[in-house]
Coordinates of C-alpha atoms in Angstrom, one line a residue:
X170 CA -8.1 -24.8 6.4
X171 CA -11.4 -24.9 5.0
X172 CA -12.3 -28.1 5.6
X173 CA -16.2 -28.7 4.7
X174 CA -17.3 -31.9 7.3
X175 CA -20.8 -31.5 7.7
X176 CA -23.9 -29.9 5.9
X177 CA -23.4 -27.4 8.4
X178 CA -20.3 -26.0 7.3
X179 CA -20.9 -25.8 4.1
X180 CA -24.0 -23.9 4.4
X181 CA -21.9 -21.6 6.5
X182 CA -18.8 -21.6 4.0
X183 CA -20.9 -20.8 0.9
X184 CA -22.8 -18.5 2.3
X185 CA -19.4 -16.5 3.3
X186 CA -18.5 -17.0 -0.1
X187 CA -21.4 -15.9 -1.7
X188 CA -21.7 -12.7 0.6
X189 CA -18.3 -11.9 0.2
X190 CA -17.9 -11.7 -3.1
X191 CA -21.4 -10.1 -3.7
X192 CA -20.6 -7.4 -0.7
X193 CA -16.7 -6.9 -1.0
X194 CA -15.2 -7.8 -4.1
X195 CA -12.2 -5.5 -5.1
X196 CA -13.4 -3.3 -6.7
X197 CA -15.3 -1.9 -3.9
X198 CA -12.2 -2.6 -1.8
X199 CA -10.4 -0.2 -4.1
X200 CA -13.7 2.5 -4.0
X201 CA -13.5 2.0 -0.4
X202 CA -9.6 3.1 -0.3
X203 CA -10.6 6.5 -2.5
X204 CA -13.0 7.2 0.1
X205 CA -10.3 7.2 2.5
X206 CA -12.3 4.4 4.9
X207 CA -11.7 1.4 6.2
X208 CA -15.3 -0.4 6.3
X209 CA -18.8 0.6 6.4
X210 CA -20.4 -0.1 10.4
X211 CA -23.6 -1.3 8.3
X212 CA -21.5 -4.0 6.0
X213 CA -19.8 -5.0 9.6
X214 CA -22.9 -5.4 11.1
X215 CA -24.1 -7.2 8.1
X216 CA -21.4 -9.8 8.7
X217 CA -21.9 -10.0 12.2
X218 CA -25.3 -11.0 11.4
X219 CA -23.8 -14.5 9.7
X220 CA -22.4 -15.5 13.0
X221 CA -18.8 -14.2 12.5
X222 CA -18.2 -12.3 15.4
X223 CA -19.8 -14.9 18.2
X224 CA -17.3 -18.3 17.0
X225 CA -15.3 -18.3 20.2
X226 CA -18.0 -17.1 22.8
X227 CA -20.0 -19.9 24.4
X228 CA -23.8 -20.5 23.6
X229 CA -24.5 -19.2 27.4
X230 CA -22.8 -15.7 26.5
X231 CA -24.9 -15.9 23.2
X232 CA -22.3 -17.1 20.7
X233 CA -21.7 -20.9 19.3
X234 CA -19.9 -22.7 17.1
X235 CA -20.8 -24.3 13.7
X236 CA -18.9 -27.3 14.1
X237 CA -17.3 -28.5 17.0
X238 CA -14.3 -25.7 16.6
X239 CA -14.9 -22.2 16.9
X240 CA -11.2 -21.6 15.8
X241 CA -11.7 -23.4 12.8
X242 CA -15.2 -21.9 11.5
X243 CA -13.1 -18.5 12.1
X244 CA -10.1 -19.8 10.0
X245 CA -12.3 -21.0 7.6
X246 CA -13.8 -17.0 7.5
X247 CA -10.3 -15.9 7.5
X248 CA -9.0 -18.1 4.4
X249 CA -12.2 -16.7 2.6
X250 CA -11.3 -12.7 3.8
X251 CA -7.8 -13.4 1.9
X252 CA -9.3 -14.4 -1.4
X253 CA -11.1 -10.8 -1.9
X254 CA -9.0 -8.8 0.7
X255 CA -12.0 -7.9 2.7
X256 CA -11.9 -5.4 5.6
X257 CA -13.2 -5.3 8.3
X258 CA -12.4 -5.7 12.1
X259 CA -12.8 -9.4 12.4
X260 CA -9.3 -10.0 14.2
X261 CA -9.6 -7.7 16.5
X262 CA -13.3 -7.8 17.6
X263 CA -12.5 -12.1 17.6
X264 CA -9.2 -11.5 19.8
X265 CA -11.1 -9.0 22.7
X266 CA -14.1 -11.6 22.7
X267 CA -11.7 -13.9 23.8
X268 CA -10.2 -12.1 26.9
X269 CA -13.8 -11.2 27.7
X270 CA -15.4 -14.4 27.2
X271 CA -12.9 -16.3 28.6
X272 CA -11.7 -14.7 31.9
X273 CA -13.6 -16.0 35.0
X274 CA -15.5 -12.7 35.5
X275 CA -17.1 -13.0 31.6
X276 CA -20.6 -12.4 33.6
X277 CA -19.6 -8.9 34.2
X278 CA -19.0 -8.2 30.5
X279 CA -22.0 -9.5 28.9
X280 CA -23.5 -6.1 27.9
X281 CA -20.2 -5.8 25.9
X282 CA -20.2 -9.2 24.5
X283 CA -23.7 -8.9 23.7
X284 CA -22.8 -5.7 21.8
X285 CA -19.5 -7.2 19.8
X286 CA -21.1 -10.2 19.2
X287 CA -24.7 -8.5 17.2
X288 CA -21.6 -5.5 15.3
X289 CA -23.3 -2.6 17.1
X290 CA -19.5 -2.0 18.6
X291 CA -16.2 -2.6 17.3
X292 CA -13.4 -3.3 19.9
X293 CA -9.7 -3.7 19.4
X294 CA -6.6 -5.2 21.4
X295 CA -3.8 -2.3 21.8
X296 CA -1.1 -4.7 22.5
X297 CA 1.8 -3.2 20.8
X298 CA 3.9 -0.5 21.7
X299 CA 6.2 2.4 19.1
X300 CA 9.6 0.8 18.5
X301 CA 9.4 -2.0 20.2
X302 CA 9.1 -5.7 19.0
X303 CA 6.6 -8.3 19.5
X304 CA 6.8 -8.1 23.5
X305 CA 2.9 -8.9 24.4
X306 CA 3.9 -9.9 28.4
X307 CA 6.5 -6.8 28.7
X308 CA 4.4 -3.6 28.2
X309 CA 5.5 -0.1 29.1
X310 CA 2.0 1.0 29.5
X311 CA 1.0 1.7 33.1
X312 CA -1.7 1.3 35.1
X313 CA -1.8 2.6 38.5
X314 CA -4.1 1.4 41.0
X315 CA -6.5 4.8 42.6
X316 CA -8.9 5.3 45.1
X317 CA -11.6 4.8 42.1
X318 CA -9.8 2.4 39.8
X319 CA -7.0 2.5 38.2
X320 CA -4.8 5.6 35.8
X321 CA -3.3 4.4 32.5
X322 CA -0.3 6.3 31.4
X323 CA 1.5 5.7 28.1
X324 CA 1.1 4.9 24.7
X325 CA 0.1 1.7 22.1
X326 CA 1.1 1.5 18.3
X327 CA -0.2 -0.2 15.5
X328 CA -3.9 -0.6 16.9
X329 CA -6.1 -2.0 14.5
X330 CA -9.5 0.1 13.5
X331 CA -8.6 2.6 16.2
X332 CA -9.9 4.9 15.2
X333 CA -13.1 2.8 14.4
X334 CA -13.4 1.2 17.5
X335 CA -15.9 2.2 20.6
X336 CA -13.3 0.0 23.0
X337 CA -10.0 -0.6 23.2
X338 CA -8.7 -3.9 25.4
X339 CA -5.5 -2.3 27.1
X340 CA -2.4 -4.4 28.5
X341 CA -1.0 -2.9 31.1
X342 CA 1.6 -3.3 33.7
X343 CA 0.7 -2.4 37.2
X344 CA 0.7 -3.7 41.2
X345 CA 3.3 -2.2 43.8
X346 CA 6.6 -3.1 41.7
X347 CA 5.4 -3.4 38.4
X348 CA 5.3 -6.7 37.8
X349 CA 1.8 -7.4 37.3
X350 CA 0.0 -7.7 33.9
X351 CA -3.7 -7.0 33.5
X352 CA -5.8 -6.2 30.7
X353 CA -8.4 -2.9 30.9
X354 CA -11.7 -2.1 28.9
X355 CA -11.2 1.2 28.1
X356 CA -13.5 3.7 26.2
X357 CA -12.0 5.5 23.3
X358 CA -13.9 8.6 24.4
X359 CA -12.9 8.7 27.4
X360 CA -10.9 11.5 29.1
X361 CA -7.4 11.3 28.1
X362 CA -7.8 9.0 25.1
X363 CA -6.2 10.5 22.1
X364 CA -6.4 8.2 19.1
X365 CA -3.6 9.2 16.7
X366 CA -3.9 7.5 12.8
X367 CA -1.3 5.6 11.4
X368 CA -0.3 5.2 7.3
X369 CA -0.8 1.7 6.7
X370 CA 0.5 0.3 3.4
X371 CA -2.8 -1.7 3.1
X372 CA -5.7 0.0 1.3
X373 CA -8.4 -0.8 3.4
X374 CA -6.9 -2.0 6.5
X375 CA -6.4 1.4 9.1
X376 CA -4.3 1.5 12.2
X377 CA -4.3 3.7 15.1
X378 CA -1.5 5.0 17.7
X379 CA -3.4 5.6 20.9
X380 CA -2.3 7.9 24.1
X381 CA -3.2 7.3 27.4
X382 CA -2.9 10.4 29.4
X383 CA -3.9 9.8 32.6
X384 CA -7.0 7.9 31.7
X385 CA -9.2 7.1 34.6
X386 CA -10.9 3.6 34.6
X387 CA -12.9 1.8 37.6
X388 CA -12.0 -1.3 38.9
X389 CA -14.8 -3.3 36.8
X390 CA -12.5 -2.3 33.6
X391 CA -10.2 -4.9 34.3
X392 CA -10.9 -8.2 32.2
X393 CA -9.7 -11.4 34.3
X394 CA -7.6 -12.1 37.2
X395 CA -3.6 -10.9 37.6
X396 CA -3.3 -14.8 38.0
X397 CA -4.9 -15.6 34.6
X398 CA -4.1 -12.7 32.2
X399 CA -0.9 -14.2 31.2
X400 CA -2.7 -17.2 30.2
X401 CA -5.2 -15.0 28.6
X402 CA -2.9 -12.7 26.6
X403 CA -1.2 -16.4 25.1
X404 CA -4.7 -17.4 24.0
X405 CA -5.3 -13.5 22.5
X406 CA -1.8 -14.0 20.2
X407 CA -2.4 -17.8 19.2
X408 CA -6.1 -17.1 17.6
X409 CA -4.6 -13.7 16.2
X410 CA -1.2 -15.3 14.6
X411 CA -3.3 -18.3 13.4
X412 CA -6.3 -16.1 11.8
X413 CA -3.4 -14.0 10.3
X414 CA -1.6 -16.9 8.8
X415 CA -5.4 -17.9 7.4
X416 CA -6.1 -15.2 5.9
X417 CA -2.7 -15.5 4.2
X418 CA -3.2 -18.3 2.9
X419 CA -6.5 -17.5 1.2
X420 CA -4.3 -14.5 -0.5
X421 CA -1.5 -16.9 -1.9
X422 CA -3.9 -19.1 -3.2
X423 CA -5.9 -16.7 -5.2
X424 CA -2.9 -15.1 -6.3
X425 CA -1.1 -18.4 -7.4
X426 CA -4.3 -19.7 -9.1
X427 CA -5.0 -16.4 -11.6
X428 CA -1.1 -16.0 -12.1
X429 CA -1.1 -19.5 -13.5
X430 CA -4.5 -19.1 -16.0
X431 CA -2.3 -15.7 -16.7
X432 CA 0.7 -18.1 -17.9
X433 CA -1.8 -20.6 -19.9
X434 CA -3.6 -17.6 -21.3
X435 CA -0.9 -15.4 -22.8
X436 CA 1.4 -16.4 -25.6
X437 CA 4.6 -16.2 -26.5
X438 CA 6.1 -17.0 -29.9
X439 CA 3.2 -19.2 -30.5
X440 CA 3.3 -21.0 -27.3
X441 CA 1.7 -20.3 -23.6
X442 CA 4.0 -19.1 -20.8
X443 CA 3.1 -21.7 -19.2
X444 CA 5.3 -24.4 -21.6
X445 CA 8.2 -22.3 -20.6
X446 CA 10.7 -25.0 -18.7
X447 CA 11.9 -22.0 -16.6
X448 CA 8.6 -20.7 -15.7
X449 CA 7.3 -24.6 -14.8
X450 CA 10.1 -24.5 -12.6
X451 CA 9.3 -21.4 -10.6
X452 CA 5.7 -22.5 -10.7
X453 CA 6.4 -25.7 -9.2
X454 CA 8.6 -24.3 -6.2
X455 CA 5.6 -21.6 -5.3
X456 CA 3.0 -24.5 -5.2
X457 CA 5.6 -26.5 -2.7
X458 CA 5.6 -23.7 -1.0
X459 CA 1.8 -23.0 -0.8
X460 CA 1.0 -26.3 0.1
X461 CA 3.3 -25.7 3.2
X462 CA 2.0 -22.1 3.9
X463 CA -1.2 -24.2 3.9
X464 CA -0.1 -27.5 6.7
X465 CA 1.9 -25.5 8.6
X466 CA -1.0 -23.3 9.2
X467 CA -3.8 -26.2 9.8
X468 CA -1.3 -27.8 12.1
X469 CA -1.7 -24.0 14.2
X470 CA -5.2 -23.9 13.9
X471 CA -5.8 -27.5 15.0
X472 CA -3.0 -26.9 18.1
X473 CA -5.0 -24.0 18.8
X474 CA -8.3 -25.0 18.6
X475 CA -7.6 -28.2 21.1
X476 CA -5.6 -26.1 23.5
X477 CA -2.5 -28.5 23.0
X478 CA 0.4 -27.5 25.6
X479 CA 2.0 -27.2 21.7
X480 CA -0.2 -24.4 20.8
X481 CA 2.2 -21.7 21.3
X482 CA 4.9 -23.1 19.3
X483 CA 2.6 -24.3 16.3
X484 CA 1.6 -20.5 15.8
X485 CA 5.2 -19.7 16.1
X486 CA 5.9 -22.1 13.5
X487 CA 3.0 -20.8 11.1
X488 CA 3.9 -17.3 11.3
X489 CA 7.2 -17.5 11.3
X490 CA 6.9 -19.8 7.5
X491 CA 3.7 -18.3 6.3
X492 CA 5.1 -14.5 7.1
X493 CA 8.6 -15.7 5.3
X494 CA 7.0 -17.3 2.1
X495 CA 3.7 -15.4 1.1
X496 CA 6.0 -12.9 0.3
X497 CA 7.8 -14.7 -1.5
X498 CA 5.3 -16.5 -3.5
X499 CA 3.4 -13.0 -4.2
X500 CA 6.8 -11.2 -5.6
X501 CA 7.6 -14.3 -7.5
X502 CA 3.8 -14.1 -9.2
X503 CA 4.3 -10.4 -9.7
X504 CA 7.7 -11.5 -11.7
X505 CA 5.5 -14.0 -13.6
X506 CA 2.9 -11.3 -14.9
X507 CA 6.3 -9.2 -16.8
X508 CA 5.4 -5.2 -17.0
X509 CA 1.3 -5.6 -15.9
X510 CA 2.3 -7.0 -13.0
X511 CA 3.5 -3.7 -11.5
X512 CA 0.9 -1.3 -12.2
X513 CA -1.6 0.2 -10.0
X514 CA -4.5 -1.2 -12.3
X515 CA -3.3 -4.7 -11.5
X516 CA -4.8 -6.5 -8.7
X517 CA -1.4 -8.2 -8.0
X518 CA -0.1 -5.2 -5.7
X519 CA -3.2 -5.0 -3.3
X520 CA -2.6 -8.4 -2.1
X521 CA 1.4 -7.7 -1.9
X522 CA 0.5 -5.1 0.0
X523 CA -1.7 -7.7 2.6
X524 CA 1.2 -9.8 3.2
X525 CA 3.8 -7.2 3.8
X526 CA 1.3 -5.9 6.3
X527 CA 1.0 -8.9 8.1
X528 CA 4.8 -9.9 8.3
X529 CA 5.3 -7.3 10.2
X530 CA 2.2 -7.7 13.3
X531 CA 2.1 -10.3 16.0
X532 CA 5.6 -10.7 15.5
X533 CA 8.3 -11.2 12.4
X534 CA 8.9 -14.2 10.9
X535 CA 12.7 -13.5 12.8
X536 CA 10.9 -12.4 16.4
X537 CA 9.0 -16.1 15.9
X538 CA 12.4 -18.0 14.9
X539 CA 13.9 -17.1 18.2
X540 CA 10.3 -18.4 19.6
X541 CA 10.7 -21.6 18.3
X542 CA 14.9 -21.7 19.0
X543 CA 14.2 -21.0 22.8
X544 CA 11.6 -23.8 22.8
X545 CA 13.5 -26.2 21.0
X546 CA 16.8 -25.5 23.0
X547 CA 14.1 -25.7 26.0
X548 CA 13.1 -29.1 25.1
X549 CA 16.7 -30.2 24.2
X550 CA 17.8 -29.3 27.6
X551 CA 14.7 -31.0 29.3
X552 CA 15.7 -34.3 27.7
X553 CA 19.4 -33.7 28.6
X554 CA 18.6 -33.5 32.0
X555 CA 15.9 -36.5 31.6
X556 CA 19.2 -38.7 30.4
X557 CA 21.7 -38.0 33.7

C-alpha cells in the first residue's frame, strides 16, 4: 500500500520511517509492556505533530491530505506501524475524526477536532458490545432522549485506549421504539462512566470495557443526523477494517523478510536452510500468500478511499483473507525458526501476538465470509430478476 507517487509522499513516508524506528523500535515496545503502559501522551503527540492524526479531516477543519487520498497516506502510516509494532491510538483517534468531520454538523465539533487533530486528546469508538459479534448497526446500548439530552444505559467491550482516552464516540440505539441509531460524544469522566480494563494478548496495545450507568449527555453530544449515522457508522468500519488489514500487512512482511535471511543465514549439514526443497516450498506458498494479503488489501484501500458503492464488500474481502492468512503465514515463520522461534526473547511471538489480536476486532474472518456470501447471493438474485 505504500505507494510513493510524488516527492511529497516520500518525504512523508521516510520521515514515518525514520521516526518510527528512532522513537519505537521493539525494544522499547517491549520496555513499554514492563511498564505496564500502552503509549506515552508526549510520543502521541509527537506523532500527531507529523500530520497523522488530521489525513481524513478537510483543510477547512484544519487537517489535509498529502496526496490526493487521505485513506491512503493513513494506510501507508499503518503498513509502516506493522513493521515495528508501534502503539499508539491511531485507529481509533482516525475512526472518531471521521464521524466528527464528516457528519453535517462537523462545525459544532471543531474544538474537538482541533484537539484530536494537534494529540492534546485521545478519543475512541466503543462500538462493540461483551459476547456479541461484529453487530455495529444492532447495539444494545441505549440512549434515551431527557428533558436535557439524552441517558446512556449499558455497556461496550473491547474499546481501544479506554482507559487512555478523554472521549469516547458511543453508538447507541434510541427514538420512541428503538429503532434509531445515533452516535454520542461522551466524556470518560463523566458521571456514570466506569472504564473497566481488559487483558489483551498484545503487549502494548490496551483495551477497555466501559459502563454507562445512567450517563447524562446534552443534545450537542450527538455526532450527525439519525438519517446519516448509518452511513456514517459504514464509513467508521471500512477505514478501521482497511487500516487494520494495513497494518497487517506491514507485520507479515517484516516477519517473512527476516525469517527468510534467518533460513539463508543458518546452516545445516553444511548447507543453508534455505536450499532445503521442503523449506523452498513452504517459503514459496507464504510469499503467494503475502502478495495476496497485500492486493486484496490495496483493492480495500483504493474502494475505500473513492467511496466506490463496492467499498463495503472490498473491506469484507480484505479482512476476511488478511485476518485468515497472516496467521498463517506468522505460525508457519515461527515453524521455520525450529526451537528459537518460541521463546519469549524472540521477536517472532510479539507480532503473532498482533495478528491474533486483530482477527478477532471489526469482525472475524467467518463474521466477514457471511458479509461477502449475503452480497454475492444479493447480486446473484439481482441479476436473476434482471433476466425474467
Amino acid at each position: 500500500m505504500t505507494v510513493v507517487d510524488s516527492p511529497e509522499k516520500a518525504l512523508f513516508v521516510s520521515t514515518t520511517q525514520s521516526f518510527l524506528q528512532k522513537e519505537m523500535p521493539l525494544a522499547r515496545v517491549r520496555e513499554l509492556h514492563a511498564a505496564g503502559t500502552s503509549f506515552d501522551p508526549a510520543w502521541w503527540q509527537r506523532a500527531a505533530q507529523l500530520g497523522w492524526t488530521g489525513l481524513l479531516v478537510p483543510e477547512e477543519l484544519g487537517g489535509g491530505s498529502v496526496s490526493e487520498s487521505g485513506v491512503a497516506d493513513l494506510a501507508a502510516i499503518a503498513e509502516l506501524l506493522g513493521k515495528t509494532l508501534a502503539p499508539g491510538p491511531l485507529y481509533p483517534v482516525a475512526v472518531v475524526l471521521t464521524a466528527l468531520a464528516e457528519c453535517t454538523d462537523a462545525q459544532a465539533h471543531a474544538a474537538v477536532i482541533e484537539s484530536l487533530i494537534a494529540g492534546e486528546a485521545v478519543a475512541s469508538w466503543a462500538v462493540s458490545e461483551p459476547g456479541r459479534g461484529w453487530e455495529p448497526l444492532d447495539p444494545s446500548v441505549t440512549a434515551t432522549p431527557t428533558a436535557a439530552g439524552y441517558c446512556l444505559e449499558g455497556t461496550k467491550d473491547r474499546v481501544e485506549a479506554g482507559a487512555q482516552s478523554s472521549l469516547l464516540l458511543v453508538v447507541a440505539r434510541c427514538g420512541p421504539d428503538g429503532s434509531e441509531i445515533r452516535q454520542f460524544l461522551v466524556p470518560t469522566d463523566a458521571p456514570g462512566v466506569r472504564v473497566e480494563p481488559q487483558q489483551s494478548v498484545d503487549l502494548v496495545k490496551q483495551y477497555a470495557r466501559v459502563h454507562f450507568d445512567g450517563v447524562v449527555v446534552d443534545s450537542a453530544a450527538a455526532v450527525g443526523s439519525a438519517a446519516e449515522t448509518a452511513a456514517l457508522i459504514d464509513r467508521q468500519s471500512q477505514i478501521a477494517q482497511v487500516l487494520q488489514c494495513a497494518e497487517v500487512v506491514g507485520v507479515v512482511q517484516t516477519v517473512f523478510d527476516f525469517t527468510v535471511q534467518w533460513a539463508l543465514d543458518r546452516h545445516t549439514f553444511g548447507r543453508p536452510l534455505a536450499s532445503y526443497q521442503a523449506l523452498k516450498h513452504g517459503f514459496a506458498d507464504m510469499k503467494l500468500w503475502l502478495e495476496a494479503c497485500r492486493a486484496t488489501t490495496a483493492a480495500a484501500v483504493a474502494d475505500v478511499a473513492d467511496r466506490s458503492p463496492a467499498a463495503g464488500l472490498s473491506a469484507s474481502i480484505a479482512k476476511s483473507y488478511v485476518s485468515e492468512m497472516a496467521g498463517r503465514i506468522v505460525q508457519g515463520c515461527v515453524q521455520m525458526h525450529g526451537g528459537i522461534g518460541v521463546t519469549w526473547e524472540h521477536d517472532l511471538h510479539l507480532y503473532l501476538r498482533r495478528v491474533t489480536l486483530y482477527r478477532a476486532l471489526f469482525g472475524t474472518p467467518e463474521e466477514h465470509n457471511l458479509r461477502v456470501y449475503e452480497a454475492e447471493k444479493a447480486d446473484r438474485c439481482a441479476a436473476g430478476r434482471a433476466t425474467t
